[in-house]
Amino acid sequence: MKKGKDLFTENLGKKPREPISNTNLLMTITICTFIGMYMIAMLVWGGGFLNPQQFLDLFNNNAFLVIIACGLTMIMISGGIDISGGGVTALVTMACVVYLEDHGGTVAGSILLALGIGLFFGLLHGILVAYLEIQPFIVTLAGMFFARGMVTIVSIAPRTASHEAFLNLKQMRITIPGLGYYGKTGIFIPAQIELGVVIALIVVIAVAIILKWTRFGRNLYAVGGNSHSALTLGINVKRTKFYAYLLAGILSGIGGYVYLLHTGAGDAANATQAEMQAIASNIIGGTLLTGGVGNVIGTLFGMLSLKTITNIVIASGLTKPYYQSITTGLMLCFFILLQSVILAVREKGAIGLLPEWLRPGKKDKNQS
Amino acid sequence: MGSLIKKLTRSQLTIPLFALFLLVVYNLIRDPEFFSIAIATNNDGNTVLTGNLISILNGASAVAILSIGMTLITSSCKGQDISVAAVAAIAGSVFVSVLRSNEITIPVLLLAFLFSCVVSVLFSLFNGVLVAIFKIQPMIATLILFSAGRSIAYWINGGATPTVSSPLITSIGGFIPGIPIPTPIIIMVVFLILITLVLRLTNLGLYTQVVGINEGTAHLNGISPVWIKLTAFIISGVCVATAGCITVCRIGLINHETLLLDAEMDVILSVAIGGNALSGGKFNIYGSVIGAYIIQALTVTLYAMKVPSAAVKAYKAIVIIVIVVFSSPVVKDFVIRMYKKLFKKQPEDEVQAKAA
Amino acid sequence: MQNDIILSMRNISKSFPGVRALQNVGFTLRKGEIHALMGENGAGKSTLIKVLTGVYPKDSGQVFLNTDNSLKEINVKSPYEAQNLGISTVYQEITLCPNLTVAENMFIGRGSYQTVNWRIMKKKAAEILEKLNIPVRATQQLDTCSIAMQQMVAIARAVDMDCKVLILDEPTSSLDEQEVEKLFSLKRDLKSRGVGIIFITHFLEQVYEICDRITVLRNGELVGEYEIKDLPRVQLISKMMGKDLEDVSALQKRKPVGGETEGTPVYEAAGLSSIECSNAFDFKIGKGEVNGFTGLLGSGRSESVRAIFAADRITGGKIRINEKDVKIKKPKDAMKHGIGYLPEDRKRDGIVEDLSVRENIILALQVMKGFFRPFSRAEAEAFADEYIKLLGIKTPSMDTPIKSLSGGNQQKVILARWLLTNPQYLILDEPTRGIDVGTKVEIQKLVLKLAEKGVSITFISSEIEEMLRTCSRLIVMRDRKIVGELKGEEMTQDNIMHTIAGEAV
């Protein structure tokens, strides 16, 4: 095999191709699965799946989840975990609605409030995890309890926003030119996305850029890969972790506001289990809980896969809610096992089982 | 004196016990009658003990039982099982469905419990296989049942929340006629004695810690990490079934959504508050159990202070943060350094360092 | 003369609570020299390095670094600061990030960039790698490189940071000879560029092969600084160990014991193979025999003994113990048949860090006794006490966590663990690696004593001299195959080398 490869490179005069990294491999699998799943859904069930609006609704309904999951991706790459996302989202929705309704707040003020709440949680988690070295699971669990408890302290009853300027913002829709569907009356209804989706996509792109091209982003990978090494390489590990939690906190704040823009109501039951869905999206997207591996694009597709499978279950007639979570569980199980098997095979070098492009790079030991 | 302080700073039980102590003192100052135990007669005509102390002990039993299994899983697998409450809902559903299809007698009750044990051990083993054989992080592996478990329970219940009622059920969830102590407390004590016997009479404790600290060594010394991890999940499965059944008996119905809601978080907290590292290794079961009582004592205290039940979580979070901050190694080191600065002589340290 | 000195440490003292780790130690490094820092474990080598690189603050003393041709006092507070001053360290354990590319590992955490330009980074990295003649690609992920290559990447990083002082802390412990050679040629190259290199190692041959000068520390004090040609090997050892000189030479002269007791094989394997050791091999060992597996690192010697102990999954072979057919499929079977195995990697496979010395000692016997029959506390303490005394394990108490002991004492604890099981056949895979000379000698003596008592022993060591001293039969391996067997008179260093290399003698 080695000879063949050398010949190949000589003939073409190209650099040898690098074997695909774990991050990219897992991400590719997720993207392929999603596309495959959607294609099959379009062919088998047609109907809603052929409607571009339904596709865009995946984004409309879950923009906040994407934002929270992006923050979580950064934390998971650094080797941590954050389970406070859902709680912070709920707190932000409630606090902003109460502020807008009862205290005569402005839209700008409510946005600042949302960011402030996110910042507070980010700071709290960051300090406790990075500087006091407390287990992130416990810290963010306490964060989640605190946020969920605060929601009811702010208001026990669910509230709906009726603030005019806010409602205008909430109703804002962006039409995608050329996309749409014909309604029952035969009128062409253009496909629309909400403002939150735009924010979510900006966040995804921004986080992707941060992870790939900034010092902070690369430091995250280094810290997650081996924090001891990162320290001796001159990386400020504590600060890197701190910023990861801080940014994730702010993103939770933004996510909360986006949630509010979607539903327009504050409720203690908002975004229940969003943290677990965010973790699931990350896992399906190929971010490992062990740290050092992951990608925010994968997370986006992880979320899309997770939600598409739910749509498929509904489309196939299993409308009882419990079928959806059972299939979600099954899908998670499938991805987790798949990743575990692929990584184990790559590590152990049972190479014969894998196609060429999946094989890990050969150790250089015998090259001389 | 010095050696006492040294022992105290080393023992992982110091901080949880101190926290519990503070809670007790605070309550006694706030209300000297807080822990007084009264004798009353309940609706069924039994003489029973009541009072805050009893309700703390009673209320914490499910979480305390769960925390025993969780401690073993944490120690050996270096991670937590977040599906315990969901699996408890499944076990409870099985329990109820067996009870509802038969007339409730003691053998049927035992059979139902046995059934729910088997089912919950099987589900727990599913997690165990993912963790031990496929080497998936426990939290990720158990995320599957965390998201699907309650739905499976719902499916077993046929999409309803069936009730069971019988004097037998009440005597398990409440009081056995003639015994003034709530039955869940008795079950908890029995469980604690059982696990103590298991730890004394077998090498489970040693093996679990060895696997949790260094799997390579465990393997080369003839301990099978896979079996130890699976054992932890099996024991946890039994704990889960017991906790699920107790809770079902207490409320007399199975609600897949609210049964032991968020209990997994409380259980993990108990383990952490008890001074056990969530990253595995050394453990102390009693620490976790004390942790469970701290959480419940805190909750009862907050209720007594007229904090609305939904807001309890927020206050709980603050206290938890304070406890974990004080148990964090960074803060501990700082405190020890300050202590040494204040009291300069430290003959003991010198002896120790020289010997090393 | 002044300009020649690149680093000078004067009167450095450092104490930890109760221990004086360094007392008035001085150290001088010249431009373009390779300077060995020698001493037993606990002599203060690593403390000195850690003071230099800012891991520990020093109590007193001064450090001077040559900047712009004049010595200036520096006060380093963190490894990061040390790096920026031109003091770089390459540790035995790779301190790079395995999940990043080679290029990233060379540039991450340096300078004041905020964004990463991948193209320029790759180009620069490729240039440096080419300049230093390191055969890795800049775009390769680090964990696809061998350990030696990873170390060279670490060195390349240091070189590119304009390092004046390069500290190599036991870099060769896990390398085979070819790799060591590659590393040495890189070192010579750096030396010619005027970099001062501080080299810490336990391998005396390597010191004499490459170093210019030696500084010896003992018990936190400076013994002296010597030109390499003025200090013969035996003297170096005596300087490192103090009074134990006679002991060493006595041991060196001793002839291998344990005759060729071919008559009663304790352990016999035919066609044994495991998933790590796919070439089936035959092997036997007699009562009271000491034999050894030798070969380069990666030649399969560890894998072979692991197969004997069934540490990896066994794929085939017949095993006879005391001339009876037995099945050994997992380590517990091997233990039941009286086989003990001291693993190569103490930290990964040997110790249980957080548990006490007592629990570490009784572990194997406890497992053999059974899951349902734990030792009582008194029994365990009696066992631990006996062996702590027998092997002279230095520990504050038997309840001390093993991780706070020194490497040599940890190794003794693991030895105690296996001696306690009263094995008839003991496999020792690199029992002397990374521990100080004194303990090394003790362990070799113990091996010989056990053999006299009738215990069969397989001994593996990277230091051929040690094997020559203890073994009566050597099995030579190359490329995961047994290529020869040497006995008695045939066992000379020359012969072994030739057999390993595969040339006719």
Coordinates of N, CA and C in Angstrom, one line a residue, chain A residues 72-190:
Chain A
L72 N -22.6 25.6 23.2 CA -22.2 24.4 23.8 C -21.1 23.7 23.0
T73 N -21.1 23.9 21.7 CA -20.0 23.3 20.9 C -18.7 23.8 21.4
M74 N -18.6 25.1 21.6 CA -17.3 25.6 22.1 C -16.9 25.0 23.4
I75 N -17.9 24.9 24.3 CA -17.6 24.4 25.6 C -17.2 22.9 25.5
M76 N -17.9 22.2 24.7 CA -17.6 20.7 24.6 C -16.2 20.5 23.9
I77 N -15.9 21.4 23.0 CA -14.5 21.3 22.4 C -13.5 21.5 23.4
S78 N -13.7 22.4 24.4 CA -12.7 22.7 25.4 C -12.8 21.6 26.5
G79 N -13.6 20.6 26.3 CA -13.7 19.5 27.3 C -14.6 19.7 28.4
G80 N -15.6 20.6 28.3 CA -16.5 20.8 29.4 C -17.9 20.4 29.0
I81 N -18.9 20.9 29.8 CA -20.3 20.6 29.4 C -21.1 21.8 30.0
D82 N -22.2 22.1 29.4 CA -23.1 23.1 29.9 C -24.5 22.6 29.8
I83 N -25.2 22.5 30.9 CA -26.6 22.0 30.8 C -27.6 23.1 31.3
S84 N -27.1 24.4 31.2 CA -28.0 25.4 31.7 C -28.7 26.1 30.6
G85 N -28.4 25.8 29.3 CA -29.0 26.5 28.2 C -30.5 26.7 28.2
G86 N -31.2 25.6 28.5 CA -32.7 25.7 28.5 C -33.2 26.6 29.6
G87 N -32.6 26.5 30.8 CA -33.0 27.3 31.9 C -32.7 28.8 31.7
V88 N -31.6 29.1 31.1 CA -31.3 30.5 30.8 C -32.2 31.1 29.8
T89 N -32.6 30.2 28.8 CA -33.5 30.6 27.8 C -34.9 31.0 28.4
A90 N -35.3 30.1 29.3 CA -36.6 30.4 29.9 C -36.6 31.7 30.7
L91 N -35.5 31.9 31.5 CA -35.3 33.0 32.3 C -35.3 34.3 31.4
V92 N -34.6 34.3 30.3 CA -34.5 35.4 29.4 C -35.9 35.8 28.9
T93 N -36.7 34.7 28.5 CA -38.0 35.0 27.9 C -38.9 35.7 28.9
M94 N -38.9 35.1 30.2 CA -39.7 35.6 31.2 C -39.3 37.1 31.6
A95 N -38.0 37.2 31.8 CA -37.5 38.5 32.3 C -37.9 39.6 31.3
C96 N -37.6 39.3 30.0 CA -37.8 40.3 29.0 C -39.3 40.6 28.8
V97 N -40.2 39.6 28.9 CA -41.6 39.9 28.8 C -42.1 40.8 30.0
V98 N -41.7 40.4 31.2 CA -42.1 41.2 32.3 C -41.5 42.6 32.2
Y99 N -40.3 42.7 31.8 CA -39.7 44.1 31.6 C -40.5 44.9 30.6
L100 N -40.8 44.3 29.5 CA -41.6 45.0 28.4 C -43.0 45.4 28.9
E101 N -43.6 44.5 29.6 CA -45.0 44.7 29.9 C -45.2 45.6 31.2
D102 N -44.5 45.2 32.2 CA -44.7 45.8 33.5 C -43.9 47.0 33.8
H103 N -42.7 47.1 33.2 CA -41.8 48.2 33.5 C -41.6 49.2 32.4
G104 N -42.5 49.1 31.4 CA -42.5 50.0 30.3 C -41.2 50.0 29.6
G105 N -40.6 48.9 29.4 CA -39.3 48.8 28.7 C -39.3 49.0 27.2
T106 N -38.2 49.2 26.7 CA -38.0 49.3 25.3 C -37.5 48.1 24.7
V107 N -37.6 47.9 23.4 CA -37.0 46.7 22.7 C -35.5 46.7 23.0
A108 N -34.8 47.8 22.8 CA -33.4 47.8 23.0 C -33.0 47.4 24.4
G109 N -33.8 47.9 25.3 CA -33.6 47.6 26.7 C -33.7 46.1 27.0
S110 N -34.8 45.5 26.3 CA -35.0 44.1 26.6 C -33.8 43.3 26.0
I111 N -33.3 43.7 24.8 CA -32.2 43.0 24.2 C -31.0 43.1 25.2
L112 N -30.8 44.3 25.7 CA -29.7 44.4 26.7 C -29.9 43.5 27.9
L113 N -31.1 43.5 28.3 CA -31.4 42.6 29.5 C -31.1 41.2 29.2
A114 N -31.5 40.7 28.0 CA -31.2 39.3 27.6 C -29.7 39.1 27.6
L115 N -29.0 40.0 27.0 CA -27.6 39.8 26.9 C -27.0 39.9 28.3
G116 N -27.5 40.7 29.2 CA -27.0 40.9 30.5 C -27.2 39.6 31.3
I117 N -28.4 39.0 31.2 CA -28.6 37.7 31.9 C -27.7 36.6 31.4
G118 N -27.5 36.6 30.1 CA -26.6 35.6 29.5 C -25.2 35.8 30.0
L119 N -24.8 37.1 30.1 CA -23.4 37.5 30.5 C -23.3 37.0 32.0
F120 N -24.3 37.3 32.8 CA -24.2 36.9 34.2 C -23.9 35.4 34.3
F121 N -24.7 34.6 33.6 CA -24.5 33.2 33.8 C -23.2 32.7 33.2
G122 N -22.8 33.4 32.1 CA -21.5 33.0 31.5 C -20.4 33.3 32.5
L123 N -20.4 34.5 33.1 CA -19.4 34.9 34.1 C -19.4 33.9 35.3
L124 N -20.6 33.6 35.8 CA -20.7 32.7 36.9 C -20.1 31.4 36.6
H125 N -20.5 30.8 35.5 CA -20.0 29.5 35.1 C -18.5 29.5 34.9
G126 N -18.1 30.6 34.2 CA -16.7 30.7 33.8 C -15.8 30.8 35.0
I127 N -16.2 31.6 35.9 CA -15.3 31.8 37.1 C -15.3 30.4 37.9
L128 N -16.4 29.8 38.1 CA -16.5 28.6 38.9 C -15.8 27.5 38.3
V129 N -15.9 27.3 37.0 CA -15.3 26.2 36.3 C -13.8 26.4 36.0
A130 N -13.5 27.6 35.5 CA -12.2 27.8 35.0 C -11.2 28.1 36.2
Y131 N -11.7 29.0 37.1 CA -10.7 29.5 38.1 C -10.8 28.7 39.4
L132 N -12.0 28.3 39.8 CA -12.1 27.5 41.0 C -12.1 26.0 40.7
E133 N -12.0 25.6 39.5 CA -11.9 24.2 39.0 C -12.9 23.3 39.6
I134 N -14.2 23.8 39.6 CA -15.3 22.9 40.0 C -15.8 22.2 38.8
Q135 N -16.3 21.0 39.0 CA -16.8 20.2 37.9 C -17.9 21.0 37.1
P136 N -17.7 21.1 35.8 CA -18.6 21.9 35.0 C -20.1 21.3 35.1
F137 N -20.2 20.0 35.2 CA -21.6 19.5 35.2 C -22.3 20.0 36.4
I138 N -21.7 20.0 37.6 CA -22.3 20.5 38.8 C -22.6 22.0 38.7
V139 N -21.6 22.7 38.2 CA -21.7 24.2 38.1 C -22.9 24.6 37.3
T140 N -23.0 24.0 36.1 CA -24.0 24.4 35.2 C -25.4 23.8 35.6
L141 N -25.3 22.7 36.3 CA -26.6 22.1 36.9 C -27.1 23.1 37.9
A142 N -26.2 23.7 38.7 CA -26.7 24.7 39.7 C -27.2 25.9 38.9
G143 N -26.5 26.2 37.8 CA -26.9 27.3 37.0 C -28.3 27.1 36.5
M144 N -28.6 25.9 36.0 CA -29.9 25.5 35.5 C -30.9 25.7 36.6
F145 N -30.7 25.1 37.7 CA -31.6 25.2 38.9 C -31.9 26.7 39.2
F146 N -30.8 27.4 39.2 CA -31.0 28.9 39.6 C -31.9 29.6 38.5
A147 N -31.6 29.3 37.3 CA -32.3 30.0 36.2 C -33.8 29.5 36.3
R148 N -34.0 28.2 36.4 CA -35.4 27.8 36.4 C -36.2 28.3 37.6
G149 N -35.4 28.4 38.8 CA -36.1 28.9 40.0 C -36.4 30.4 39.8
M150 N -35.4 31.1 39.2 CA -35.6 32.6 39.1 C -36.8 32.9 38.2
V151 N -37.1 32.0 37.2 CA -38.2 32.3 36.3 C -39.5 32.4 37.1
T152 N -39.7 31.5 38.0 CA -40.9 31.5 38.8 C -40.9 32.7 39.8
I153 N -39.7 33.1 40.2 CA -39.6 34.2 41.1 C -40.0 35.5 40.4
V154 N -39.6 35.6 39.1 CA -40.0 36.7 38.3 C -41.5 36.7 38.0
S155 N -42.0 35.6 37.6 CA -43.4 35.5 37.5 C -43.8 34.0 37.5
I156 N -44.8 33.7 38.3 CA -45.2 32.3 38.3 C -46.1 32.0 37.1
A157 N -47.0 32.9 36.8 CA -47.9 32.7 35.7 C -47.2 33.0 34.3
P158 N -47.6 32.3 33.3 CA -47.0 32.6 32.0 C -47.5 33.9 31.5
R159 N -46.6 34.6 30.8 CA -47.0 36.0 30.3 C -46.8 36.0 28.8
T160 N -47.6 36.8 28.2 CA -47.5 37.0 26.8 C -47.2 38.5 26.5
A161 N -46.3 38.7 25.5 CA -45.9 40.1 25.3 C -46.9 40.8 24.4
S162 N -47.3 42.0 24.7 CA -48.1 42.8 23.8 C -47.5 44.1 23.5
H163 N -46.3 44.3 23.8 CA -45.5 45.5 23.5 C -45.5 45.7 22.0
E164 N -45.9 46.9 21.5 CA -46.1 47.0 20.1 C -44.8 46.9 19.3
A165 N -43.8 47.7 19.7 CA -42.5 47.6 19.0 C -41.9 46.2 18.9
F166 N -42.1 45.6 20.1 CA -41.6 44.2 20.1 C -42.3 43.3 19.1
L167 N -43.7 43.4 19.1 CA -44.5 42.6 18.3 C -44.1 42.8 16.8
N168 N -43.8 44.1 16.5 CA -43.4 44.4 15.1 C -42.2 43.6 14.8
L169 N -41.2 43.6 15.7 CA -40.0 42.9 15.5 C -40.3 41.4 15.4
K170 N -41.2 41.0 16.2 CA -41.5 39.5 16.2 C -42.1 39.1 14.9
Q171 N -42.9 40.0 14.3 CA -43.6 39.7 13.1 C -42.8 39.8 11.9
M172 N -41.6 40.3 12.0 CA -40.7 40.5 10.9 C -40.4 39.2 10.2
R173 N -40.6 39.1 8.9 CA -40.3 37.9 8.2 C -39.5 38.3 7.0
I174 N -38.6 37.4 6.6 CA -37.7 37.6 5.5 C -38.2 36.6 4.4
T175 N -38.5 37.1 3.3 CA -39.0 36.3 2.2 C -37.8 35.8 1.4
I176 N -37.8 34.5 1.1 CA -36.7 34.0 0.3 C -37.2 34.1 -1.2
P177 N -36.5 34.8 -2.0 CA -37.0 35.0 -3.4 C -37.0 33.7 -4.1
G178 N -38.0 33.4 -4.9 CA -38.0 32.2 -5.8 C -38.5 30.9 -5.1
L179 N -38.5 31.0 -3.8 CA -38.9 29.7 -3.1 C -40.3 29.9 -2.6
G180 N -41.1 28.9 -2.5 CA -42.4 29.0 -2.0 C -43.2 27.8 -2.4
Y181 N -44.5 27.9 -2.2 CA -45.4 26.8 -2.5 C -46.8 27.3 -2.9
Y182 N -47.6 26.5 -3.5 CA -48.9 27.0 -3.9 C -49.9 26.5 -2.8
G183 N -50.6 27.5 -2.3 CA -51.5 27.1 -1.2 C -52.8 26.5 -1.8
K184 N -53.7 26.2 -0.9 CA -54.9 25.4 -1.4 C -55.7 26.2 -2.5
T185 N -55.6 27.5 -2.4 CA -56.4 28.3 -3.3 C -55.5 28.6 -4.6
G186 N -54.4 28.0 -4.6 CA -53.6 28.1 -5.8 C -52.7 29.4 -5.9
I187 N -52.7 30.1 -4.8 CA -51.9 31.3 -4.8 C -50.5 30.9 -4.3
F188 N -49.6 31.6 -5.0 CA -48.2 31.3 -4.6 C -47.9 32.0 -3.3
I189 N -47.5 31.2 -2.3 CA -47.1 31.7 -1.0 C -45.6 31.6 -0.9
P190 N -44.9 32.8 -0.8 CA -43.4 32.7 -0.8 C -43.0 32.1 0.6

